[in-house]
Amino acid sequence: MTEPHKAEQPRRDGGLGRDLNARLQGIDPLGWALTLTIAVLAFLYPFYVEFLQDVPLIGDFIPGVGSMVVMLVFTVMAVGLNIVVGYAGLLDLGYVAFYAAGAYMAAWLASQQFEQWHFHLGSVGISKELSGLHLSIWIVVVLAGVFTTAVGILIGLPTLRLRGDYLAIVTLGFGEIIPQFVRNGDNVFGFDLTHGTFGISPIDSPGFGKTLSDATNELLPLSYQQSFDRARWFFWTAVVLLLITVFCSVRLRDSRLGRAWIAIREDETAAAAMGIPLMRTKTWAYAIGAFFGGVAGAFYASFKAGAFPADFYFNISVFLLCMVILGGLGSVWGVIVGGMVLGYLNVEGLATIGTKLQQDAGLNFEPSKYQFGIYGLIIVVMMLFRPTGLISERRHKREIEEGVQDESLYGTSK
Amino acid sequence: MSAADDILTASDVRKEFGGLVAVNDVDFSVPRGAIVSLIGPNGAGKTTFFNMLTGVYKPTGGRIEFADIDVTGKPPHAITELGVGRTFQNIRLFQHMTALENVLVGMHARLSSGIIGSILRTPGVRREERGARERARELLRYSGLRGRDDELARNLPYGDQRRLEVARALATEPKLLLLDEPTAGMNPRETAAFTDFVGKLRAEQELSILMIEHDMKVVMGISDRVTVLDYGEKIAEGSPTEVQRDERVIEAYLGAGAASA
């Protein structure tokens, strides 16, 4: 390609464009500094949480380390779901299926569920004589991710041919099928696969094993379960999981694949004409989203030391979707905030508010009873006043705000 | 019947929508390196024909060969990968992406970064991205969009949006470029500039061009061959001057009796 004019024109300094460009090229020192600060603050949380809880007025609303683990796990899933819904624009109402699949992977590979077998690989803190499959939780978490990715591909291939509402309905169906299967899977041709409504417990705990534990003078616990700092270790691990998830999510967004997802979200026909294989690209979004659902599920099952079918209802899918919408579709930082806020309200926030109301105002009102009404209200209010979410992704912000103005004012369809 | 010097051959291509025959057994070819125009009154089936060539529609019958490969009914992305780039009649840019990003999307099939590589940002992936950006900038400059790299597609003036569509299509590294009414809605000056640009493309790139066009000045000025469709049938084919004199063409455009008048 020949280009006669070699002199480079001074770059036009469109604030938005420059900003985006810097971000895309990964040279955003402010962003890095901010990320690092937040990560350090998060890691130190167990050390200052007790001081925070002593602060008058707000102290009662500070979540403990154990609650934080649950919030973080849900945030990991929200960030994973954001890849499907936010980047690729595929409305997935069945994400809970991957959460369940991940949890049951942990239940199968790290418990006494299959008593007829006896296999240990890196298990910590339990007797090697224990029957059943006992793989190290670290391995299990990865395997759960791989397994749910495979499930995602399997579900995605027939489903993702559908567009919009139809896709939502079918994913909703799959989201119901898997928990139902789990609930009734205690007699699959005479084989007890899921232990039915009782669920599977106990599930092994992660840990660093004897060698590492001894080498560090028991600074690193042999097994989280037997550590005095059980919650703290789960917390730190959850933070690491979230960081990894965010890292992957951001890197993917700024890659060739991420561009293809956004192109599909904007215009499928044009995207296909640019050489983007629609099915494959969408399936990858779905499968990668599923991966993080599976990882989160397995980790959470290990934290709770059990997998129970009652944890995997449809409302989890909607709850996760609320986190994504509240935070801002497509915006990773927004989704983290959305996930932590709604996660907090769900785990203890609403209950705390209820107690407070009763103690201080004498009101007999328990907000946690109305939790889904409250989340619904939050979403409606968000849609009215800030439809792009708490921290909006620039692109979506433009789509929503400019779209509304142009079309309603001038009636042009561009 | 695919002659060796034809980049594209369509034989007996037919498309029915229910009872409506949109394209009726059309034989058609684009010689290598030529500019061919497809003209005809509104509703003649031109865009439908285009959509079959690019895999958006599956033909009801017939066979389409591109560079001696049967592409009948293949999905759009596969046809693009083989070397057919296209623009759209009503501009279909990715409105909320920058000009540069639009072109980068066009390169999708020519890049190979995978999931793991992108997450780890391996040296290979980095190199590829850098190269792609470099090439995208060059393509934008080449297409007359100097300095517009970081502008959102939707904020570009109309003529520039058309140019960006071409730049994006060129990014797919086509051997055959399909332009669907590229000058529609342009003012005479923009149209003239665009015509020059198409001429330049042909001269400088190894490219065959097939375009649907309504502006007869453009068609007659630049085409090597013109094919006329009417009611889904091919009614004439030949050099611009031949087609201009063809009675059936005049009839199709101006109505029966106009030719003798």
Coordinates of N, CA and C in Angstrom, one line a residue, chain A residues 69-191:
Chain A
V69 N -16.4 -12.9 51.7 CA -16.1 -14.1 50.8 C -17.3 -14.3 49.9
V70 N -18.4 -14.3 50.5 CA -19.6 -14.6 49.7 C -19.8 -13.4 48.7
M71 N -19.6 -12.2 49.1 CA -19.8 -11.1 48.2 C -18.8 -11.2 47.0
L72 N -17.5 -11.6 47.4 CA -16.5 -11.7 46.3 C -16.8 -12.8 45.3
V73 N -17.3 -13.9 45.8 CA -17.7 -15.0 44.9 C -18.7 -14.6 44.0
F74 N -19.8 -13.9 44.5 CA -20.8 -13.4 43.6 C -20.3 -12.4 42.6
T75 N -19.3 -11.6 43.1 CA -18.8 -10.6 42.1 C -18.0 -11.2 41.0
V76 N -17.3 -12.3 41.4 CA -16.6 -13.1 40.3 C -17.5 -13.5 39.3
M77 N -18.7 -14.0 39.7 CA -19.7 -14.5 38.8 C -20.3 -13.4 38.0
A78 N -20.5 -12.2 38.6 CA -21.0 -11.1 37.9 C -20.1 -10.6 36.8
V79 N -18.8 -10.6 37.1 CA -17.8 -10.2 36.1 C -17.8 -11.2 35.0
G80 N -17.9 -12.5 35.3 CA -18.0 -13.5 34.3 C -19.2 -13.3 33.4
L81 N -20.4 -13.1 34.0 CA -21.6 -12.9 33.3 C -21.5 -11.7 32.4
N82 N -20.8 -10.7 32.9 CA -20.6 -9.4 32.1 C -20.0 -9.7 30.8
I83 N -19.1 -10.7 30.7 CA -18.5 -11.0 29.4 C -19.6 -11.4 28.4
V84 N -20.6 -12.2 28.9 CA -21.7 -12.7 28.0 C -22.7 -11.6 27.7
V85 N -23.1 -10.9 28.8 CA -24.2 -9.9 28.6 C -23.7 -8.6 28.2
G86 N -22.6 -8.1 28.8 CA -22.1 -6.8 28.6 C -21.3 -6.7 27.3
Y87 N -20.3 -7.6 27.1 CA -19.5 -7.5 25.9 C -20.2 -7.9 24.7
A88 N -20.7 -9.2 24.7 CA -21.2 -9.8 23.5 C -22.7 -9.5 23.3
G89 N -23.4 -8.9 24.4 CA -24.8 -8.6 24.2 C -25.7 -9.7 24.2
L90 N -25.3 -10.9 24.8 CA -26.2 -12.0 24.8 C -26.9 -12.1 26.1
L91 N -28.2 -12.0 26.1 CA -28.9 -12.0 27.4 C -29.0 -13.4 27.9
D92 N -28.3 -13.7 28.9 CA -28.2 -15.1 29.5 C -29.0 -15.1 30.8
L93 N -30.1 -15.8 30.9 CA -30.9 -15.8 32.1 C -30.7 -17.2 32.9
G94 N -29.6 -17.9 32.4 CA -29.5 -19.2 33.1 C -28.1 -19.4 33.6
Y95 N -27.5 -18.3 34.1 CA -26.1 -18.4 34.5 C -25.9 -19.3 35.7
V96 N -27.0 -19.5 36.5 CA -26.9 -20.3 37.7 C -26.5 -21.7 37.4
A97 N -26.8 -22.1 36.1 CA -26.5 -23.5 35.7 C -25.0 -23.8 35.9
F98 N -24.2 -22.8 35.5 CA -22.7 -23.0 35.6 C -22.2 -22.9 37.0
Y99 N -22.9 -22.1 37.8 CA -22.6 -22.0 39.2 C -22.8 -23.4 39.8
A100 N -24.0 -24.0 39.5 CA -24.3 -25.3 40.0 C -23.3 -26.3 39.5
A101 N -23.0 -26.3 38.3 CA -22.1 -27.3 37.7 C -20.8 -27.2 38.4
G102 N -20.3 -26.0 38.6 CA -19.0 -25.9 39.3 C -19.0 -26.4 40.7
A103 N -20.1 -26.1 41.4 CA -20.2 -26.5 42.8 C -20.3 -28.1 42.9
Y104 N -21.0 -28.7 41.9 CA -21.1 -30.1 42.0 C -19.8 -30.8 41.5
M105 N -19.0 -30.1 40.7 CA -17.7 -30.7 40.3 C -16.9 -30.8 41.6
A106 N -16.9 -29.8 42.4 CA -16.2 -29.8 43.7 C -16.8 -30.9 44.6
A107 N -18.1 -31.0 44.5 CA -18.7 -32.1 45.4 C -18.3 -33.5 44.9
W108 N -18.2 -33.7 43.7 CA -17.8 -35.0 43.2 C -16.3 -35.3 43.4
L109 N -15.5 -34.3 43.2 CA -14.1 -34.6 43.1 C -13.4 -34.3 44.5
A110 N -14.1 -33.9 45.5 CA -13.5 -33.6 46.7 C -14.4 -33.9 47.9
S111 N -15.0 -35.0 47.9 CA -15.9 -35.4 49.0 C -15.9 -37.0 49.1
Q112 N -16.8 -37.4 50.0 CA -16.9 -38.9 50.1 C -18.1 -39.4 49.3
Q113 N -18.6 -38.6 48.4 CA -19.8 -38.9 47.6 C -19.7 -40.3 46.9
F114 N -18.5 -40.5 46.3 CA -18.4 -41.8 45.6 C -17.6 -42.8 46.4
E115 N -18.3 -43.3 47.4 CA -17.6 -44.2 48.4 C -17.0 -45.4 47.8
Q116 N -17.5 -45.8 46.7 CA -17.0 -47.0 46.1 C -15.6 -46.9 45.5
W117 N -15.2 -45.6 45.4 CA -13.8 -45.4 44.9 C -12.9 -44.9 46.0
H118 N -11.7 -44.9 45.8 CA -10.8 -44.4 46.8 C -9.6 -43.8 46.0
F119 N -9.5 -42.4 46.0 CA -8.5 -41.8 45.2 C -8.1 -40.5 45.8
H120 N -6.9 -40.3 46.1 CA -6.4 -39.0 46.7 C -5.4 -38.4 45.8
L121 N -5.5 -37.1 45.5 CA -4.5 -36.4 44.8 C -4.3 -35.0 45.4
G122 N -3.3 -34.8 46.2 CA -3.1 -33.5 46.8 C -4.1 -33.1 47.8
S123 N -4.9 -34.0 48.4 CA -5.8 -33.6 49.4 C -5.1 -33.2 50.6
V124 N -5.7 -32.2 51.3 CA -5.0 -31.7 52.5 C -6.0 -31.8 53.7
G125 N -5.4 -32.0 54.9 CA -6.2 -31.9 56.1 C -7.2 -33.0 56.3
I126 N -7.1 -34.1 55.5 CA -8.0 -35.2 55.8 C -7.2 -36.5 55.7
S127 N -7.7 -37.5 56.3 CA -7.0 -38.8 56.4 C -7.0 -39.4 55.0
K128 N -5.8 -39.9 54.6 CA -5.6 -40.5 53.3 C -6.5 -41.8 53.2
E129 N -7.0 -42.3 54.3 CA -7.8 -43.5 54.3 C -9.2 -43.2 53.9
L130 N -9.6 -42.0 53.9 CA -11.0 -41.6 53.6 C -11.4 -42.1 52.2
S131 N -12.5 -42.7 52.1 CA -12.9 -43.2 50.8 C -13.5 -42.0 49.9
G132 N -13.7 -42.3 48.7 CA -14.2 -41.2 47.8 C -13.1 -40.6 47.0
L133 N -13.5 -39.7 46.1 CA -12.4 -38.9 45.3 C -12.0 -37.7 46.1
H134 N -10.8 -37.5 46.3 CA -10.3 -36.3 47.0 C -9.2 -35.7 46.2
L135 N -9.5 -34.8 45.3 CA -8.5 -34.0 44.6 C -8.2 -32.7 45.4
S136 N -7.0 -32.2 45.2 CA -6.8 -30.9 45.8 C -7.8 -29.8 45.2
I137 N -8.2 -29.0 46.1 CA -9.3 -28.0 45.7 C -8.7 -27.1 44.5
W138 N -7.4 -26.8 44.6 CA -6.9 -26.0 43.5 C -7.1 -26.7 42.1
I139 N -6.8 -28.0 42.1 CA -7.1 -28.7 40.8 C -8.6 -28.7 40.5
V140 N -9.4 -28.9 41.6 CA -10.8 -29.0 41.4 C -11.4 -27.7 40.8
V141 N -10.9 -26.6 41.3 CA -11.4 -25.3 40.8 C -11.1 -25.2 39.3
V142 N -9.9 -25.5 38.9 CA -9.5 -25.4 37.5 C -10.4 -26.4 36.7
L143 N -10.5 -27.7 37.2 CA -11.3 -28.7 36.5 C -12.7 -28.2 36.3
A144 N -13.2 -27.6 37.4 CA -14.6 -27.1 37.4 C -14.8 -26.1 36.3
G145 N -13.8 -25.2 36.2 CA -13.8 -24.2 35.1 C -13.8 -24.8 33.7
V146 N -13.0 -25.8 33.6 CA -12.9 -26.5 32.3 C -14.2 -27.2 32.0
F147 N -14.7 -27.9 33.0 CA -16.0 -28.6 32.8 C -17.1 -27.7 32.4
T148 N -17.3 -26.6 33.2 CA -18.4 -25.7 32.8 C -18.2 -25.0 31.5
T149 N -16.9 -24.8 31.1 CA -16.7 -24.3 29.7 C -17.2 -25.3 28.7
A150 N -17.0 -26.6 29.0 CA -17.5 -27.6 28.0 C -19.0 -27.6 28.0
V151 N -19.6 -27.5 29.3 CA -21.1 -27.4 29.3 C -21.5 -26.2 28.6
G152 N -20.8 -25.1 28.7 CA -21.2 -23.8 28.1 C -21.2 -24.0 26.5
I153 N -20.2 -24.7 26.0 CA -20.1 -24.9 24.6 C -21.2 -25.8 24.1
L154 N -21.5 -26.8 24.9 CA -22.6 -27.8 24.6 C -23.9 -27.1 24.6
I155 N -24.2 -26.2 25.6 CA -25.5 -25.5 25.6 C -25.5 -24.4 24.6
G156 N -24.3 -23.8 24.4 CA -24.3 -22.6 23.5 C -24.5 -23.0 22.1
L157 N -23.9 -24.0 21.6 CA -23.9 -24.3 20.2 C -25.4 -24.4 19.6
P158 N -26.3 -25.1 20.2 CA -27.6 -25.1 19.7 C -28.4 -23.8 20.0
T159 N -28.1 -23.2 21.1 CA -28.9 -22.1 21.6 C -28.5 -20.7 21.0
L160 N -27.3 -20.5 20.7 CA -26.8 -19.2 20.4 C -27.2 -18.8 18.9
R161 N -27.9 -19.7 18.2 CA -28.4 -19.3 16.9 C -29.6 -18.4 17.1
L162 N -30.2 -18.4 18.3 CA -31.3 -17.6 18.5 C -30.9 -16.2 18.9
R163 N -31.8 -15.2 18.6 CA -31.4 -13.8 18.9 C -32.3 -13.3 20.1
G164 N -31.8 -12.4 20.8 CA -32.6 -11.6 21.7 C -33.4 -12.3 22.7
D165 N -34.7 -12.1 22.7 CA -35.6 -12.6 23.6 C -35.6 -14.2 23.6
Y166 N -35.5 -14.7 22.4 CA -35.6 -16.2 22.3 C -34.4 -16.8 23.0
L167 N -33.2 -16.2 22.8 CA -32.0 -16.7 23.5 C -32.3 -16.6 25.0
A168 N -32.8 -15.5 25.5 CA -33.1 -15.4 26.9 C -34.0 -16.5 27.5
I169 N -35.0 -16.8 26.7 CA -36.0 -17.9 27.1 C -35.3 -19.2 27.2
V170 N -34.5 -19.5 26.2 CA -33.9 -20.9 26.2 C -32.8 -21.0 27.3
T171 N -32.0 -19.9 27.5 CA -31.0 -20.0 28.6 C -31.8 -20.1 29.9
L172 N -32.9 -19.5 30.0 CA -33.7 -19.6 31.2 C -34.0 -21.1 31.4
G173 N -34.4 -21.7 30.3 CA -34.8 -23.1 30.4 C -33.6 -24.0 30.9
F174 N -32.4 -23.7 30.4 CA -31.2 -24.5 30.8 C -30.9 -24.2 32.3
G175 N -31.1 -23.0 32.6 CA -30.9 -22.6 34.0 C -31.8 -23.3 35.0
E176 N -33.0 -23.7 34.5 CA -33.9 -24.5 35.3 C -33.6 -26.0 35.3
I177 N -33.1 -26.5 34.1 CA -32.9 -27.9 33.9 C -31.8 -28.4 34.8
I178 N -30.7 -27.7 34.8 CA -29.6 -28.3 35.6 C -29.9 -28.4 37.1
P179 N -30.4 -27.3 37.7 CA -30.7 -27.5 39.1 C -31.8 -28.7 39.3
Q180 N -32.7 -28.8 38.4 CA -33.7 -29.9 38.5 C -33.0 -31.2 38.4
F181 N -32.1 -31.3 37.5 CA -31.4 -32.5 37.3 C -30.6 -32.9 38.6
V182 N -30.0 -31.9 39.2 CA -29.2 -32.1 40.4 C -30.2 -32.5 41.5
R183 N -31.3 -31.9 41.6 CA -32.3 -32.3 42.7 C -32.8 -33.7 42.5
N184 N -32.8 -34.2 41.3 CA -33.4 -35.5 41.1 C -32.3 -36.5 40.7
G185 N -31.0 -36.1 40.8 CA -30.0 -37.0 40.3 C -29.5 -38.0 41.4
D186 N -30.3 -38.4 42.4 CA -29.8 -39.4 43.3 C -30.1 -40.8 42.9
N187 N -30.7 -40.9 41.7 CA -30.9 -42.3 41.2 C -30.9 -42.3 39.7
V188 N -29.7 -42.1 39.2 CA -29.5 -42.1 37.7 C -29.3 -43.6 37.3
F189 N -30.3 -44.2 36.9 CA -30.2 -45.7 36.6 C -29.5 -46.4 37.8
G190 N -30.0 -46.1 39.0 CA -29.5 -46.8 40.1 C -28.3 -46.2 40.7
F191 N -27.7 -45.1 40.1 CA -26.5 -44.6 40.6 C -26.7 -43.2 41.3

